[in-house]
Amino acid sequence: MVAASAQWWIAAVLRILVNQLTQEDNLNVYRQIDMLLGGFSIKIMDDSNIPCKQHHLVDVFSCPVKKKNVLCQAIELSLKELMQINFPASERNILYADCRVTLCRTETDSFRLLCLNESGNDTLWNLNFDSNFSQFEYGLSHEAIEQGDLIQLAFNRFLLQHTFINHHGLIIHAAGGSIHGKGMVFPAVSGTGKSTLSHLLLPHPENQLFSEERIIMRRTDDGWHLWGTPWKGTGVIARNESAPLNALVFLSQAPETKISKLPPSAALRRLLETVSIPWYSQEWTDKGLSVCESLLRDIPVFELAFRPDQTAVQAVADLAASLD
């Protein structure tokens, strides 16, 4: 059963860009896009051969990324025309199911995901992917292309959160960036001050926010790092940049501004309210929780209870100055 905190699964993993690829309906389309996300190289190949004037592909970051922040391994995603399939009985090891979506593990330890349309009568798209969450093949129907939501659900639940967890990383509902030269992430549930603090920090040249909506955190060979993401909040902040991670600072609004160290139990509770973990699977939940525990062991955690004025900006600056 999906836990309540799963509501923070990414609202849209890759923002959809409508591209005018052809003026003739019967012209087959082939496109390849390379993008970078959270230090991963992502290759998107499209030979779906679906005649469509408005073809939905993936929005690519416009900001350059330093090569040293890119991992050798790549995620490969291919888009193909839908081939209707029925899962054999031997492959119906169902890991997750609702009225529209079914996820199964195959005998070869790969996975298949089937999504029905809203009426539940026809397949909207299906997805095959490997056990490392690095190779993905979409089968797309014409209806999926027209709706433009082919990427959203599968990427939310069955691609990026697993991929990053498998590489000791997490996607978190948070603002974050380089604050006075220190990598800081400000997790918060909706309505508790994430956008407010971001708008207070932005005017100061010492602060560079990479995102005010979603942040990727991952432990690499030289420690924990944070990355911006393409998913924009109200402030439309989406910088494809990275910084070493120095602190987690959970937010709450209060009459007076105060920063305090959070004990481990409170820190874990607050983290689980904001992080993306595949709760429907005990195996992957355990992997996600292991990453959370490692993060909280390695990175200092604070709470910023703040009044929405310059006292909050000063408190964050003072905290940055105190961090190693």
mmCIF file of C-alpha atoms in Angstrom, residues 56-302:
data_model
loop_
_atom_site.group_PDB
_atom_site.id
_atom_site.type_symbol
_atom_site.label_atom_id
_atom_site.label_comp_id
_atom_site.label_asym_id
_atom_site.label_seq_id
_atom_site.Cartn_x
_atom_site.Cartn_y
_atom_site.Cartn_z
ATOM 1 C CA HIS A 56 6.284 15.232 -27.236
ATOM 2 C CA LEU A 57 9.918 14.898 -26.264
ATOM 3 C CA VAL A 58 11.966 15.848 -23.242
ATOM 4 C CA ASP A 59 12.914 19.338 -22.180
ATOM 5 C CA VAL A 60 16.718 19.624 -22.073
ATOM 6 C CA PHE A 61 18.526 21.776 -19.551
ATOM 7 C CA SER A 62 19.886 24.917 -21.160
ATOM 8 C CA CYS A 63 22.608 25.488 -18.546
ATOM 9 C CA PRO A 64 26.044 23.869 -19.056
ATOM 10 C CA VAL A 65 27.164 21.148 -16.663
ATOM 11 C CA LYS A 66 30.737 20.631 -15.521
ATOM 12 C CA LYS A 67 32.033 17.389 -16.953
ATOM 13 C CA LYS A 68 33.449 16.228 -13.630
ATOM 14 C CA ASN A 69 29.897 15.975 -12.248
ATOM 15 C CA VAL A 70 28.799 13.447 -14.880
ATOM 16 C CA LEU A 71 28.902 9.719 -14.135
ATOM 17 C CA CYS A 72 30.195 7.247 -16.691
ATOM 18 C CA GLN A 73 27.019 5.187 -16.638
ATOM 19 C CA ALA A 74 24.092 6.393 -18.724
ATOM 20 C CA ILE A 75 20.348 5.965 -18.670
ATOM 21 C CA GLU A 76 18.987 4.993 -22.069
ATOM 22 C CA LEU A 77 15.346 5.579 -22.950
ATOM 23 C CA SER A 78 13.869 4.554 -26.295
ATOM 24 C CA LEU A 79 10.382 5.401 -27.538
ATOM 25 C CA LYS A 80 8.721 2.986 -29.958
ATOM 26 C CA GLU A 81 5.289 2.413 -31.443
ATOM 27 C CA LEU A 82 3.090 0.364 -29.122
ATOM 28 C CA MET A 83 2.948 -3.373 -29.603
ATOM 29 C CA GLN A 84 0.005 -4.807 -27.659
ATOM 30 C CA ILE A 85 1.172 -7.456 -25.207
ATOM 31 C CA ASN A 86 -0.344 -9.755 -22.628
ATOM 32 C CA PHE A 87 1.752 -10.794 -19.664
ATOM 33 C CA PRO A 88 2.274 -14.577 -19.593
ATOM 34 C CA ALA A 89 1.187 -16.265 -16.377
ATOM 35 C CA SER A 90 4.856 -16.970 -15.567
ATOM 36 C CA GLU A 91 5.560 -13.235 -15.580
ATOM 37 C CA ARG A 92 2.648 -12.122 -13.480
ATOM 38 C CA ASN A 93 4.716 -11.561 -10.361
ATOM 39 C CA ILE A 94 2.793 -8.367 -9.628
ATOM 40 C CA LEU A 95 4.648 -5.789 -7.562
ATOM 41 C CA TYR A 96 2.198 -2.915 -7.913
ATOM 42 C CA ALA A 97 -1.282 -2.562 -9.378
ATOM 43 C CA ASP A 98 -4.124 -0.061 -9.446
ATOM 44 C CA CYS A 99 -7.034 0.570 -11.819
ATOM 45 C CA ARG A 100 -4.735 1.677 -14.657
ATOM 46 C CA VAL A 101 -1.175 0.529 -13.908
ATOM 47 C CA THR A 102 0.347 -2.925 -13.387
ATOM 48 C CA LEU A 103 4.025 -3.583 -12.660
ATOM 49 C CA CYS A 104 5.419 -7.126 -12.973
ATOM 50 C CA ARG A 105 8.808 -8.745 -12.487
ATOM 51 C CA THR A 106 9.774 -11.165 -15.266
ATOM 52 C CA GLU A 107 11.531 -14.504 -15.019
ATOM 53 C CA THR A 108 14.764 -12.843 -16.182
ATOM 54 C CA ASP A 109 14.547 -10.301 -13.315
ATOM 55 C CA SER A 110 13.642 -7.436 -15.609
ATOM 56 C CA PHE A 111 10.357 -5.532 -15.299
ATOM 57 C CA ARG A 112 7.272 -4.750 -17.359
ATOM 58 C CA LEU A 113 4.858 -1.936 -16.748
ATOM 59 C CA LEU A 114 1.444 -1.639 -18.411
ATOM 60 C CA CYS A 115 -0.695 1.507 -18.355
ATOM 61 C CA LEU A 116 -4.319 1.515 -19.586
ATOM 62 C CA ASN A 117 -6.168 4.556 -20.848
ATOM 63 C CA GLU A 118 -8.751 6.304 -18.662
ATOM 64 C CA SER A 119 -11.558 4.019 -19.817
ATOM 65 C CA GLY A 120 -9.469 0.968 -18.900
ATOM 66 C CA ASN A 121 -10.210 -0.655 -22.246
ATOM 67 C CA ASP A 122 -6.975 -0.152 -24.193
ATOM 68 C CA THR A 123 -3.252 0.042 -23.491
ATOM 69 C CA LEU A 124 -2.012 3.630 -23.385
ATOM 70 C CA TRP A 125 1.662 2.632 -23.166
ATOM 71 C CA ASN A 126 3.858 -0.137 -21.879
ATOM 72 C CA LEU A 127 7.386 -0.075 -20.576
ATOM 73 C CA ASN A 128 10.130 -2.685 -20.310
ATOM 74 C CA PHE A 129 13.177 -1.964 -18.157
ATOM 75 C CA ASP A 130 16.123 -3.744 -16.626
ATOM 76 C CA SER A 131 16.858 -4.515 -12.979
ATOM 77 C CA ASN A 132 19.420 -1.683 -12.772
ATOM 78 C CA PHE A 133 16.871 0.918 -13.910
ATOM 79 C CA SER A 134 19.208 2.079 -16.656
ATOM 80 C CA GLN A 135 17.634 0.767 -19.890
ATOM 81 C CA PHE A 136 14.006 1.639 -20.666
ATOM 82 C CA GLU A 137 11.881 0.907 -23.708
ATOM 83 C CA TYR A 138 8.503 2.587 -24.063
ATOM 84 C CA GLY A 139 5.777 1.334 -26.383
ATOM 85 C CA LEU A 140 3.563 4.325 -27.144
ATOM 86 C CA SER A 141 0.058 4.489 -28.557
ATOM 87 C CA HIS A 142 -1.227 7.390 -30.664
ATOM 88 C CA GLU A 143 -3.429 8.337 -27.721
ATOM 89 C CA ALA A 144 -0.409 8.589 -25.413
ATOM 90 C CA ILE A 145 1.352 10.944 -27.814
ATOM 91 C CA GLU A 146 -1.767 13.107 -28.138
ATOM 92 C CA GLN A 147 -2.281 13.295 -24.371
ATOM 93 C CA GLY A 148 1.339 14.198 -23.732
ATOM 94 C CA ASP A 149 1.490 12.320 -20.404
ATOM 95 C CA LEU A 150 3.484 9.317 -21.584
ATOM 96 C CA ILE A 151 6.525 10.155 -19.470
ATOM 97 C CA GLN A 152 4.877 11.318 -16.248
ATOM 98 C CA LEU A 153 3.676 8.252 -14.344
ATOM 99 C CA ALA A 154 6.376 5.771 -15.280
ATOM 100 C CA PHE A 155 9.195 8.223 -14.719
ATOM 101 C CA ASN A 156 7.652 9.266 -11.401
ATOM 102 C CA ARG A 157 7.309 5.836 -9.915
ATOM 103 C CA PHE A 158 9.434 3.410 -11.856
ATOM 104 C CA LEU A 159 12.420 5.239 -13.276
ATOM 105 C CA LEU A 160 14.213 8.053 -11.554
ATOM 106 C CA GLN A 161 13.514 7.358 -7.896
ATOM 107 C CA HIS A 162 14.741 3.775 -8.354
ATOM 108 C CA THR A 163 17.687 4.793 -10.511
ATOM 109 C CA PHE A 164 18.990 7.288 -7.998
ATOM 110 C CA ILE A 165 18.353 5.022 -5.005
ATOM 111 C CA ASN A 166 20.357 2.313 -6.794
ATOM 112 C CA HIS A 167 23.206 4.823 -7.059
ATOM 113 C CA HIS A 168 22.959 6.009 -3.457
ATOM 114 C CA GLY A 169 20.803 9.037 -4.202
ATOM 115 C CA LEU A 170 17.433 10.574 -3.436
ATOM 116 C CA ILE A 171 14.983 12.985 -5.026
ATOM 117 C CA ILE A 172 13.588 15.378 -2.448
ATOM 118 C CA HIS A 173 10.872 18.036 -2.382
ATOM 119 C CA ALA A 174 13.125 20.938 -1.468
ATOM 120 C CA ALA A 175 14.830 24.151 -2.430
ATOM 121 C CA GLY A 176 18.578 24.126 -2.536
ATOM 122 C CA GLY A 177 21.809 25.413 -3.972
ATOM 123 C CA SER A 178 25.047 27.117 -3.038
ATOM 124 C CA ILE A 179 24.473 29.482 -0.115
ATOM 125 C CA HIS A 180 27.495 31.605 0.767
ATOM 126 C CA GLY A 181 29.618 28.896 -0.851
ATOM 127 C CA LYS A 182 28.020 26.005 1.079
ATOM 128 C CA GLY A 183 25.695 23.403 -0.413
ATOM 129 C CA MET A 184 22.419 23.590 1.483
ATOM 130 C CA VAL A 185 19.087 21.818 0.919
ATOM 131 C CA PHE A 186 15.854 23.174 2.440
ATOM 132 C CA PRO A 187 13.257 20.359 2.458
ATOM 133 C CA ALA A 188 9.658 21.242 3.253
ATOM 134 C CA VAL A 189 6.150 20.014 2.619
ATOM 135 C CA SER A 190 3.929 22.381 0.665
ATOM 136 C CA GLY A 191 2.924 25.532 2.488
ATOM 137 C CA THR A 192 5.704 25.557 5.092
ATOM 138 C CA GLY A 193 7.987 28.184 3.606
ATOM 139 C CA LYS A 194 10.134 26.690 0.849
ATOM 140 C CA SER A 195 9.167 29.235 -1.824
ATOM 141 C CA THR A 196 9.074 32.069 0.721
ATOM 142 C CA LEU A 197 12.640 31.428 1.863
ATOM 143 C CA SER A 198 13.809 31.005 -1.738
ATOM 144 C CA HIS A 199 12.463 34.429 -2.666
ATOM 145 C CA LEU A 200 14.219 35.934 0.344
ATOM 146 C CA LEU A 201 17.554 34.340 -0.536
ATOM 147 C CA LEU A 202 17.529 35.021 -4.285
ATOM 148 C CA PRO A 203 18.369 38.766 -4.348
ATOM 149 C CA HIS A 204 21.683 38.214 -2.551
ATOM 150 C CA PRO A 205 24.618 37.550 -4.939
ATOM 151 C CA GLU A 206 26.227 35.126 -2.472
ATOM 152 C CA ASN A 207 23.289 32.749 -2.948
ATOM 153 C CA GLN A 208 22.737 30.598 -6.017
ATOM 154 C CA LEU A 209 19.576 28.512 -5.912
ATOM 155 C CA PHE A 210 19.508 25.510 -8.260
ATOM 156 C CA SER A 211 15.830 24.718 -7.656
ATOM 157 C CA GLU A 212 12.977 25.674 -5.371
ATOM 158 C CA GLU A 213 10.937 22.549 -6.154
ATOM 159 C CA ARG A 214 13.007 19.338 -6.427
ATOM 160 C CA ILE A 215 16.613 18.592 -5.568
ATOM 161 C CA ILE A 216 18.661 15.465 -6.244
ATOM 162 C CA MET A 217 21.113 14.422 -3.528
ATOM 163 C CA ARG A 218 23.605 11.637 -4.119
ATOM 164 C CA ARG A 219 26.748 10.274 -2.494
ATOM 165 C CA THR A 220 29.671 10.033 -4.916
ATOM 166 C CA ASP A 221 33.279 8.938 -4.432
ATOM 167 C CA ASP A 222 34.132 12.327 -2.929
ATOM 168 C CA GLY A 223 31.078 12.705 -0.675
ATOM 169 C CA TRP A 224 27.492 13.926 -0.925
ATOM 170 C CA HIS A 225 26.451 16.374 -3.649
ATOM 171 C CA LEU A 226 23.243 18.147 -4.590
ATOM 172 C CA TRP A 227 21.934 18.860 -8.075
ATOM 173 C CA GLY A 228 19.277 21.118 -9.509
ATOM 174 C CA THR A 229 16.435 19.620 -11.567
ATOM 175 C CA PRO A 230 14.225 20.741 -14.493
ATOM 176 C CA TRP A 231 11.044 20.719 -12.383
ATOM 177 C CA LYS A 232 10.152 24.304 -11.652
ATOM 178 C CA GLY A 233 8.117 25.756 -8.823
ATOM 179 C CA THR A 234 6.443 29.144 -8.665
ATOM 180 C CA GLY A 235 9.793 30.908 -8.867
ATOM 181 C CA VAL A 236 10.718 29.121 -12.110
ATOM 182 C CA ILE A 237 14.200 28.241 -10.789
ATOM 183 C CA ALA A 238 15.861 25.333 -12.610
ATOM 184 C CA ARG A 239 19.642 25.423 -12.846
ATOM 185 C CA ASN A 240 21.547 22.357 -13.966
ATOM 186 C CA GLU A 241 24.349 22.848 -11.457
ATOM 187 C CA SER A 242 25.887 20.908 -8.610
ATOM 188 C CA ALA A 243 27.610 21.596 -5.303
ATOM 189 C CA PRO A 244 28.974 19.549 -2.388
ATOM 190 C CA LEU A 245 26.241 19.008 0.202
ATOM 191 C CA ASN A 246 27.021 20.555 3.599
ATOM 192 C CA ALA A 247 23.676 20.673 5.415
ATOM 193 C CA LEU A 248 19.984 19.771 5.389
ATOM 194 C CA VAL A 249 17.796 22.539 6.818
ATOM 195 C CA PHE A 250 14.132 21.680 7.359
ATOM 196 C CA LEU A 251 11.743 24.616 7.372
ATOM 197 C CA SER A 252 8.857 25.839 9.459
ATOM 198 C CA GLN A 253 7.375 29.295 9.837
ATOM 199 C CA ALA A 254 7.396 30.919 13.273
ATOM 200 C CA PRO A 255 6.945 34.345 14.919
ATOM 201 C CA GLU A 256 10.719 34.553 15.540
ATOM 202 C CA THR A 257 13.627 33.195 13.540
ATOM 203 C CA LYS A 258 15.692 30.437 15.103
ATOM 204 C CA ILE A 259 17.969 27.638 13.876
ATOM 205 C CA SER A 260 18.379 24.484 15.960
ATOM 206 C CA LYS A 261 20.035 21.097 15.458
ATOM 207 C CA LEU A 262 17.556 18.271 14.837
ATOM 208 C CA PRO A 263 17.926 14.951 16.686
ATOM 209 C CA PRO A 264 18.175 11.849 14.450
ATOM 210 C CA SER A 265 14.615 10.608 15.092
ATOM 211 C CA ALA A 266 13.050 13.971 14.232
ATOM 212 C CA ALA A 267 15.364 14.360 11.236
ATOM 213 C CA LEU A 268 14.330 10.972 9.807
ATOM 214 C CA ARG A 269 10.642 11.734 10.266
ATOM 215 C CA ARG A 270 10.981 15.083 8.480
ATOM 216 C CA LEU A 271 13.067 13.524 5.694
ATOM 217 C CA LEU A 272 10.509 10.799 4.997
ATOM 218 C CA GLU A 273 7.816 13.457 4.583
ATOM 219 C CA THR A 274 9.675 14.996 1.666
ATOM 220 C CA VAL A 275 11.722 12.302 -0.072
ATOM 221 C CA SER A 276 10.681 10.042 -2.992
ATOM 222 C CA ILE A 277 10.766 6.368 -1.988
ATOM 223 C CA PRO A 278 8.953 3.453 -3.737
ATOM 224 C CA TRP A 279 6.782 2.487 -0.760
ATOM 225 C CA TYR A 280 4.854 -0.199 -2.669
ATOM 226 C CA SER A 281 7.865 -2.567 -2.594
ATOM 227 C CA GLN A 282 9.519 -3.756 0.615
ATOM 228 C CA GLU A 283 12.767 -4.423 -1.259
ATOM 229 C CA TRP A 284 13.018 -0.926 -2.713
ATOM 230 C CA THR A 285 11.666 0.726 0.418
ATOM 231 C CA ASP A 286 14.521 -0.871 2.345
ATOM 232 C CA LYS A 287 17.026 0.424 -0.216
ATOM 233 C CA GLY A 288 15.587 3.938 0.033
ATOM 234 C CA LEU A 289 15.592 3.917 3.813
ATOM 235 C CA SER A 290 19.206 2.750 3.802
ATOM 236 C CA VAL A 291 20.150 5.773 1.678
ATOM 237 C CA CYS A 292 18.209 8.051 4.064
ATOM 238 C CA GLU A 293 20.039 6.645 7.086
ATOM 239 C CA SER A 294 23.402 7.090 5.374
ATOM 240 C CA LEU A 295 22.546 10.682 4.506
ATOM 241 C CA LEU A 296 21.570 11.519 8.083
ATOM 242 C CA ARG A 297 24.761 9.928 9.431
ATOM 243 C CA ASP A 298 26.975 11.939 7.099
ATOM 244 C CA ILE A 299 25.283 15.338 6.823
ATOM 245 C CA PRO A 300 24.310 17.685 9.697
ATOM 246 C CA VAL A 301 20.590 18.389 9.943
ATOM 247 C CA PHE A 302 18.921 21.554 11.270
#
